[in-house]
């Protein structure tokens, strides 16, 4: 029974997490729609994150507000900005969180900690312990902690600005 629970838990943790995908960056198509969170590097090497204010197409200037910020608009501490397309060297779109990656890393670390606990507990003669559960419980706890940590980290998808 614990083996079925462990297999089911691992299968659920590895289930693909859907994320918003950006449109393909072909010339004339919208690369980033308004409201999209982006990160770009300008010609002078400055990396900036922002929220797109108007649909961005290859060859056009980008209108954005700095991200993260509480408000955006004229007369606020975060006024709208723009940058010419020629000044943008690289661009990435936010593509969800890294919760899935964090869960996978946490599961591996938790399994290792559970394995160490299993090996240490097998050296004692203490009744009432179920050492075989250390590994799946460590994996589940590690996956949960990893997913929680990863949920606070943005995932980024690079965009081809050449239009090919």
JSON list of C-alpha atoms in Angstrom, two decimals:
[
{"chain": "A", "resi": 1, "resn": "UNK", "atom": "CA", "xyz": [0.00, 0.00, 0.00]},
{"chain": "A", "resi": 2, "resn": "UNK", "atom": "CA", "xyz": [2.74, 2.57, 0.81]},
{"chain": "A", "resi": 3, "resn": "UNK", "atom": "CA", "xyz": [4.39, 1.72, -2.53]},
{"chain": "A", "resi": 4, "resn": "UNK", "atom": "CA", "xyz": [1.20, 2.58, -4.45]},
{"chain": "A", "resi": 5, "resn": "UNK", "atom": "CA", "xyz": [0.90, 5.83, -2.50]},
{"chain": "A", "resi": 6, "resn": "UNK", "atom": "CA", "xyz": [4.51, 6.73, -3.29]},
{"chain": "A", "resi": 7, "resn": "UNK", "atom": "CA", "xyz": [4.13, 5.93, -7.01]},
{"chain": "A", "resi": 8, "resn": "UNK", "atom": "CA", "xyz": [0.89, 7.92, -7.23]},
{"chain": "A", "resi": 9, "resn": "UNK", "atom": "CA", "xyz": [2.48, 10.86, -5.42]},
{"chain": "A", "resi": 10, "resn": "UNK", "atom": "CA", "xyz": [5.49, 10.91, -7.74]},
{"chain": "A", "resi": 11, "resn": "UNK", "atom": "CA", "xyz": [3.23, 10.64, -10.81]},
{"chain": "A", "resi": 12, "resn": "UNK", "atom": "CA", "xyz": [1.12, 13.58, -9.65]},
{"chain": "A", "resi": 13, "resn": "UNK", "atom": "CA", "xyz": [4.22, 15.68, -8.93]},
{"chain": "A", "resi": 14, "resn": "UNK", "atom": "CA", "xyz": [5.66, 15.05, -12.37]},
{"chain": "A", "resi": 15, "resn": "UNK", "atom": "CA", "xyz": [2.38, 15.82, -14.15]},
{"chain": "A", "resi": 16, "resn": "UNK", "atom": "CA", "xyz": [3.06, 18.62, -16.62]},
{"chain": "A", "resi": 17, "resn": "UNK", "atom": "CA", "xyz": [2.06, 22.01, -15.27]},
{"chain": "A", "resi": 18, "resn": "UNK", "atom": "CA", "xyz": [0.41, 24.09, -17.94]},
{"chain": "A", "resi": 19, "resn": "UNK", "atom": "CA", "xyz": [1.72, 27.57, -18.45]},
{"chain": "A", "resi": 20, "resn": "UNK", "atom": "CA", "xyz": [0.81, 30.44, -20.67]},
{"chain": "A", "resi": 21, "resn": "UNK", "atom": "CA", "xyz": [2.75, 30.29, -23.89]},
{"chain": "A", "resi": 22, "resn": "UNK", "atom": "CA", "xyz": [3.62, 33.30, -25.99]},
{"chain": "A", "resi": 23, "resn": "UNK", "atom": "CA", "xyz": [2.86, 33.58, -29.67]},
{"chain": "A", "resi": 24, "resn": "UNK", "atom": "CA", "xyz": [5.62, 32.79, -32.12]},
{"chain": "A", "resi": 25, "resn": "UNK", "atom": "CA", "xyz": [7.70, 35.87, -32.88]},
{"chain": "A", "resi": 26, "resn": "UNK", "atom": "CA", "xyz": [7.33, 36.23, -36.64]},
{"chain": "A", "resi": 27, "resn": "UNK", "atom": "CA", "xyz": [7.55, 39.61, -38.30]},
{"chain": "A", "resi": 28, "resn": "UNK", "atom": "CA", "xyz": [4.27, 41.47, -37.89]},
{"chain": "A", "resi": 29, "resn": "UNK", "atom": "CA", "xyz": [2.86, 39.17, -35.21]},
{"chain": "A", "resi": 30, "resn": "UNK", "atom": "CA", "xyz": [2.34, 40.32, -31.68]},
{"chain": "A", "resi": 31, "resn": "UNK", "atom": "CA", "xyz": [5.35, 39.26, -29.59]},
{"chain": "A", "resi": 32, "resn": "UNK", "atom": "CA", "xyz": [3.92, 40.46, -26.29]},
{"chain": "A", "resi": 33, "resn": "UNK", "atom": "CA", "xyz": [0.34, 41.54, -25.69]},
{"chain": "A", "resi": 34, "resn": "UNK", "atom": "CA", "xyz": [-0.61, 44.27, -23.25]},
{"chain": "A", "resi": 35, "resn": "UNK", "atom": "CA", "xyz": [-0.37, 43.12, -19.64]},
{"chain": "A", "resi": 36, "resn": "UNK", "atom": "CA", "xyz": [2.42, 40.63, -20.39]},
{"chain": "A", "resi": 37, "resn": "UNK", "atom": "CA", "xyz": [5.40, 40.69, -18.04]},
{"chain": "A", "resi": 38, "resn": "UNK", "atom": "CA", "xyz": [8.69, 40.95, -19.94]},
{"chain": "A", "resi": 39, "resn": "UNK", "atom": "CA", "xyz": [12.38, 41.17, -19.22]},
{"chain": "A", "resi": 40, "resn": "UNK", "atom": "CA", "xyz": [14.76, 42.69, -21.75]},
{"chain": "A", "resi": 41, "resn": "UNK", "atom": "CA", "xyz": [18.35, 43.80, -22.14]},
{"chain": "A", "resi": 42, "resn": "UNK", "atom": "CA", "xyz": [18.96, 47.13, -23.81]},
{"chain": "A", "resi": 43, "resn": "UNK", "atom": "CA", "xyz": [21.90, 48.16, -26.01]},
{"chain": "A", "resi": 44, "resn": "UNK", "atom": "CA", "xyz": [23.79, 49.58, -23.01]},
{"chain": "A", "resi": 45, "resn": "UNK", "atom": "CA", "xyz": [23.53, 46.22, -21.18]},
{"chain": "A", "resi": 46, "resn": "UNK", "atom": "CA", "xyz": [20.85, 47.30, -18.70]},
{"chain": "A", "resi": 47, "resn": "UNK", "atom": "CA", "xyz": [18.38, 44.54, -17.83]},
{"chain": "A", "resi": 48, "resn": "UNK", "atom": "CA", "xyz": [14.85, 45.78, -17.18]},
{"chain": "A", "resi": 49, "resn": "UNK", "atom": "CA", "xyz": [11.60, 44.05, -16.23]},
{"chain": "A", "resi": 50, "resn": "UNK", "atom": "CA", "xyz": [8.29, 45.58, -17.15]},
{"chain": "A", "resi": 51, "resn": "UNK", "atom": "CA", "xyz": [4.61, 45.15, -17.91]},
{"chain": "A", "resi": 52, "resn": "UNK", "atom": "CA", "xyz": [3.69, 45.77, -21.55]},
{"chain": "A", "resi": 53, "resn": "UNK", "atom": "CA", "xyz": [1.14, 48.59, -22.00]},
{"chain": "A", "resi": 54, "resn": "UNK", "atom": "CA", "xyz": [0.35, 48.10, -25.70]},
{"chain": "A", "resi": 55, "resn": "UNK", "atom": "CA", "xyz": [0.80, 45.12, -28.03]},
{"chain": "A", "resi": 56, "resn": "UNK", "atom": "CA", "xyz": [4.47, 44.83, -29.02]},
{"chain": "A", "resi": 57, "resn": "UNK", "atom": "CA", "xyz": [5.42, 43.81, -32.55]},
{"chain": "A", "resi": 58, "resn": "UNK", "atom": "CA", "xyz": [8.84, 43.30, -34.08]},
{"chain": "A", "resi": 59, "resn": "UNK", "atom": "CA", "xyz": [10.16, 46.60, -35.41]},
{"chain": "A", "resi": 60, "resn": "UNK", "atom": "CA", "xyz": [7.97, 48.78, -33.17]},
{"chain": "A", "resi": 61, "resn": "UNK", "atom": "CA", "xyz": [8.84, 50.61, -29.98]},
{"chain": "A", "resi": 62, "resn": "UNK", "atom": "CA", "xyz": [7.92, 49.01, -26.68]},
{"chain": "A", "resi": 63, "resn": "UNK", "atom": "CA", "xyz": [5.65, 50.81, -24.20]},
{"chain": "A", "resi": 64, "resn": "UNK", "atom": "CA", "xyz": [5.91, 49.46, -20.66]},
{"chain": "A", "resi": 65, "resn": "UNK", "atom": "CA", "xyz": [5.88, 50.24, -16.95]},
{"chain": "A", "resi": 66, "resn": "UNK", "atom": "CA", "xyz": [8.52, 48.95, -14.55]},
{"chain": "A", "resi": 67, "resn": "UNK", "atom": "CA", "xyz": [7.69, 45.63, -12.87]},
{"chain": "A", "resi": 68, "resn": "UNK", "atom": "CA", "xyz": [7.13, 44.86, -10.05]},
{"chain": "A", "resi": 69, "resn": "UNK", "atom": "CA", "xyz": [5.39, 48.04, -8.98]},
{"chain": "A", "resi": 70, "resn": "UNK", "atom": "CA", "xyz": [2.13, 48.83, -7.23]},
{"chain": "A", "resi": 71, "resn": "UNK", "atom": "CA", "xyz": [0.72, 51.25, -9.82]},
{"chain": "A", "resi": 72, "resn": "UNK", "atom": "CA", "xyz": [1.49, 52.40, -13.32]},
{"chain": "A", "resi": 73, "resn": "UNK", "atom": "CA", "xyz": [0.49, 55.62, -15.00]},
{"chain": "A", "resi": 74, "resn": "UNK", "atom": "CA", "xyz": [1.21, 59.26, -15.60]},
{"chain": "A", "resi": 75, "resn": "UNK", "atom": "CA", "xyz": [1.58, 61.20, -12.37]},
{"chain": "A", "resi": 76, "resn": "UNK", "atom": "CA", "xyz": [2.66, 58.15, -10.35]},
{"chain": "A", "resi": 77, "resn": "UNK", "atom": "CA", "xyz": [6.09, 57.01, -9.18]},
{"chain": "A", "resi": 78, "resn": "UNK", "atom": "CA", "xyz": [5.99, 54.46, -12.03]},
{"chain": "A", "resi": 79, "resn": "UNK", "atom": "CA", "xyz": [5.25, 56.43, -15.22]},
{"chain": "A", "resi": 80, "resn": "UNK", "atom": "CA", "xyz": [4.95, 54.69, -18.61]},
{"chain": "A", "resi": 81, "resn": "UNK", "atom": "CA", "xyz": [8.22, 54.33, -20.50]},
{"chain": "A", "resi": 82, "resn": "UNK", "atom": "CA", "xyz": [9.16, 53.40, -24.04]},
{"chain": "A", "resi": 83, "resn": "UNK", "atom": "CA", "xyz": [12.21, 52.01, -25.78]},
{"chain": "A", "resi": 84, "resn": "UNK", "atom": "CA", "xyz": [12.88, 51.75, -29.51]},
{"chain": "A", "resi": 85, "resn": "UNK", "atom": "CA", "xyz": [13.06, 48.28, -31.01]},
{"chain": "A", "resi": 86, "resn": "UNK", "atom": "CA", "xyz": [16.63, 48.90, -32.20]},
{"chain": "A", "resi": 87, "resn": "UNK", "atom": "CA", "xyz": [17.72, 49.38, -28.58]},
{"chain": "A", "resi": 88, "resn": "UNK", "atom": "CA", "xyz": [16.47, 45.95, -27.44]},
{"chain": "A", "resi": 89, "resn": "UNK", "atom": "CA", "xyz": [19.11, 43.19, -27.58]},
{"chain": "A", "resi": 90, "resn": "UNK", "atom": "CA", "xyz": [17.31, 40.30, -25.86]},
{"chain": "A", "resi": 91, "resn": "UNK", "atom": "CA", "xyz": [13.78, 39.77, -24.60]},
{"chain": "A", "resi": 92, "resn": "UNK", "atom": "CA", "xyz": [12.08, 37.14, -22.44]},
{"chain": "A", "resi": 93, "resn": "UNK", "atom": "CA", "xyz": [8.43, 36.62, -21.55]},
{"chain": "A", "resi": 94, "resn": "UNK", "atom": "CA", "xyz": [7.34, 35.46, -18.13]},
{"chain": "A", "resi": 95, "resn": "UNK", "atom": "CA", "xyz": [6.00, 31.95, -18.54]},
{"chain": "A", "resi": 96, "resn": "UNK", "atom": "CA", "xyz": [4.56, 31.10, -15.15]},
{"chain": "A", "resi": 97, "resn": "UNK", "atom": "CA", "xyz": [6.39, 30.07, -12.02]},
{"chain": "A", "resi": 98, "resn": "UNK", "atom": "CA", "xyz": [9.09, 27.51, -11.38]},
{"chain": "A", "resi": 99, "resn": "UNK", "atom": "CA", "xyz": [6.95, 25.50, -8.96]},
{"chain": "A", "resi": 100, "resn": "UNK", "atom": "CA", "xyz": [7.26, 22.30, -11.02]},
{"chain": "A", "resi": 101, "resn": "UNK", "atom": "CA", "xyz": [11.04, 22.56, -11.20]},
{"chain": "A", "resi": 102, "resn": "UNK", "atom": "CA", "xyz": [11.20, 23.34, -7.48]},
{"chain": "A", "resi": 103, "resn": "UNK", "atom": "CA", "xyz": [9.02, 20.32, -6.69]},
{"chain": "A", "resi": 104, "resn": "UNK", "atom": "CA", "xyz": [11.29, 18.03, -8.70]},
{"chain": "A", "resi": 105, "resn": "UNK", "atom": "CA", "xyz": [14.47, 19.31, -7.05]},
{"chain": "A", "resi": 106, "resn": "UNK", "atom": "CA", "xyz": [12.82, 19.20, -3.63]},
{"chain": "A", "resi": 107, "resn": "UNK", "atom": "CA", "xyz": [11.64, 15.64, -4.22]},
{"chain": "A", "resi": 108, "resn": "UNK", "atom": "CA", "xyz": [15.17, 14.52, -5.06]},
{"chain": "A", "resi": 109, "resn": "UNK", "atom": "CA", "xyz": [16.66, 16.28, -2.03]},
{"chain": "A", "resi": 110, "resn": "UNK", "atom": "CA", "xyz": [13.87, 14.98, 0.24]},
{"chain": "A", "resi": 111, "resn": "UNK", "atom": "CA", "xyz": [14.42, 11.44, -1.05]},
{"chain": "A", "resi": 112, "resn": "UNK", "atom": "CA", "xyz": [18.11, 11.73, -0.19]},
{"chain": "A", "resi": 113, "resn": "UNK", "atom": "CA", "xyz": [17.32, 12.97, 3.30]},
{"chain": "A", "resi": 114, "resn": "UNK", "atom": "CA", "xyz": [14.77, 10.14, 3.67]},
{"chain": "A", "resi": 115, "resn": "UNK", "atom": "CA", "xyz": [17.37, 7.61, 2.53]},
{"chain": "A", "resi": 116, "resn": "UNK", "atom": "CA", "xyz": [19.83, 8.87, 5.16]},
{"chain": "A", "resi": 117, "resn": "UNK", "atom": "CA", "xyz": [17.06, 8.65, 7.77]},
{"chain": "A", "resi": 118, "resn": "UNK", "atom": "CA", "xyz": [16.28, 5.11, 6.63]},
{"chain": "A", "resi": 119, "resn": "UNK", "atom": "CA", "xyz": [19.91, 4.06, 6.91]},
{"chain": "A", "resi": 120, "resn": "UNK", "atom": "CA", "xyz": [20.30, 5.64, 10.35]},
{"chain": "A", "resi": 121, "resn": "UNK", "atom": "CA", "xyz": [17.06, 4.14, 11.68]},
{"chain": "A", "resi": 122, "resn": "UNK", "atom": "CA", "xyz": [17.98, 0.67, 10.46]},
{"chain": "A", "resi": 123, "resn": "UNK", "atom": "CA", "xyz": [21.01, 0.75, 12.79]},
{"chain": "A", "resi": 124, "resn": "UNK", "atom": "CA", "xyz": [18.77, 0.93, 15.86]},
{"chain": "A", "resi": 125, "resn": "UNK", "atom": "CA", "xyz": [16.41, -1.66, 17.28]},
{"chain": "A", "resi": 126, "resn": "UNK", "atom": "CA", "xyz": [13.69, 0.84, 18.19]},
{"chain": "A", "resi": 127, "resn": "UNK", "atom": "CA", "xyz": [10.23, -0.68, 17.81]},
{"chain": "A", "resi": 128, "resn": "UNK", "atom": "CA", "xyz": [7.42, 1.32, 16.24]},
{"chain": "A", "resi": 129, "resn": "UNK", "atom": "CA", "xyz": [9.43, 2.87, 13.40]},
{"chain": "A", "resi": 130, "resn": "UNK", "atom": "CA", "xyz": [8.60, 2.21, 9.77]},
{"chain": "A", "resi": 131, "resn": "UNK", "atom": "CA", "xyz": [11.90, 3.00, 8.09]},
{"chain": "A", "resi": 132, "resn": "UNK", "atom": "CA", "xyz": [10.58, 2.14, 4.62]},
{"chain": "A", "resi": 133, "resn": "UNK", "atom": "CA", "xyz": [8.31, 5.21, 4.81]},
{"chain": "A", "resi": 134, "resn": "UNK", "atom": "CA", "xyz": [11.21, 7.60, 5.36]},
{"chain": "A", "resi": 135, "resn": "UNK", "atom": "CA", "xyz": [12.05, 7.89, 1.66]},
{"chain": "A", "resi": 136, "resn": "UNK", "atom": "CA", "xyz": [8.52, 8.57, 0.28]},
{"chain": "A", "resi": 137, "resn": "UNK", "atom": "CA", "xyz": [7.69, 10.90, 3.17]},
{"chain": "A", "resi": 138, "resn": "UNK", "atom": "CA", "xyz": [10.98, 12.75, 2.64]},
{"chain": "A", "resi": 139, "resn": "UNK", "atom": "CA", "xyz": [10.24, 12.97, -1.09]},
{"chain": "A", "resi": 140, "resn": "UNK", "atom": "CA", "xyz": [6.74, 14.36, -0.52]},
{"chain": "A", "resi": 141, "resn": "UNK", "atom": "CA", "xyz": [7.88, 16.86, 2.08]},
{"chain": "A", "resi": 142, "resn": "UNK", "atom": "CA", "xyz": [10.79, 17.95, -0.12]},
{"chain": "A", "resi": 143, "resn": "UNK", "atom": "CA", "xyz": [8.53, 18.27, -3.17]},
{"chain": "A", "resi": 144, "resn": "UNK", "atom": "CA", "xyz": [6.06, 20.40, -1.24]},
{"chain": "A", "resi": 145, "resn": "UNK", "atom": "CA", "xyz": [8.76, 22.69, 0.09]},
{"chain": "A", "resi": 146, "resn": "UNK", "atom": "CA", "xyz": [10.41, 22.90, -3.34]},
{"chain": "A", "resi": 147, "resn": "UNK", "atom": "CA", "xyz": [7.12, 23.73, -5.05]},
{"chain": "A", "resi": 148, "resn": "UNK", "atom": "CA", "xyz": [6.44, 26.44, -2.49]},
{"chain": "A", "resi": 149, "resn": "UNK", "atom": "CA", "xyz": [9.86, 28.00, -3.01]},
{"chain": "A", "resi": 150, "resn": "UNK", "atom": "CA", "xyz": [9.60, 27.66, -6.80]},
{"chain": "A", "resi": 151, "resn": "UNK", "atom": "CA", "xyz": [6.18, 29.32, -6.84]},
{"chain": "A", "resi": 152, "resn": "UNK", "atom": "CA", "xyz": [7.86, 32.58, -5.84]},
{"chain": "A", "resi": 153, "resn": "UNK", "atom": "CA", "xyz": [10.32, 32.43, -8.76]},
{"chain": "A", "resi": 154, "resn": "UNK", "atom": "CA", "xyz": [9.30, 33.49, -12.28]},
{"chain": "A", "resi": 155, "resn": "UNK", "atom": "CA", "xyz": [9.98, 31.26, -15.26]},
{"chain": "A", "resi": 156, "resn": "UNK", "atom": "CA", "xyz": [11.18, 33.05, -18.43]},
{"chain": "A", "resi": 157, "resn": "UNK", "atom": "CA", "xyz": [10.91, 32.12, -22.10]},
{"chain": "A", "resi": 158, "resn": "UNK", "atom": "CA", "xyz": [13.37, 33.74, -24.57]},
{"chain": "A", "resi": 159, "resn": "UNK", "atom": "CA", "xyz": [11.89, 35.46, -27.62]},
{"chain": "A", "resi": 160, "resn": "UNK", "atom": "CA", "xyz": [13.49, 35.52, -31.07]},
{"chain": "A", "resi": 161, "resn": "UNK", "atom": "CA", "xyz": [13.49, 39.20, -32.04]},
{"chain": "A", "resi": 162, "resn": "UNK", "atom": "CA", "xyz": [14.90, 38.58, -35.51]},
{"chain": "A", "resi": 163, "resn": "UNK", "atom": "CA", "xyz": [11.50, 37.41, -36.78]},
{"chain": "A", "resi": 164, "resn": "UNK", "atom": "CA", "xyz": [12.73, 34.16, -38.31]}
]
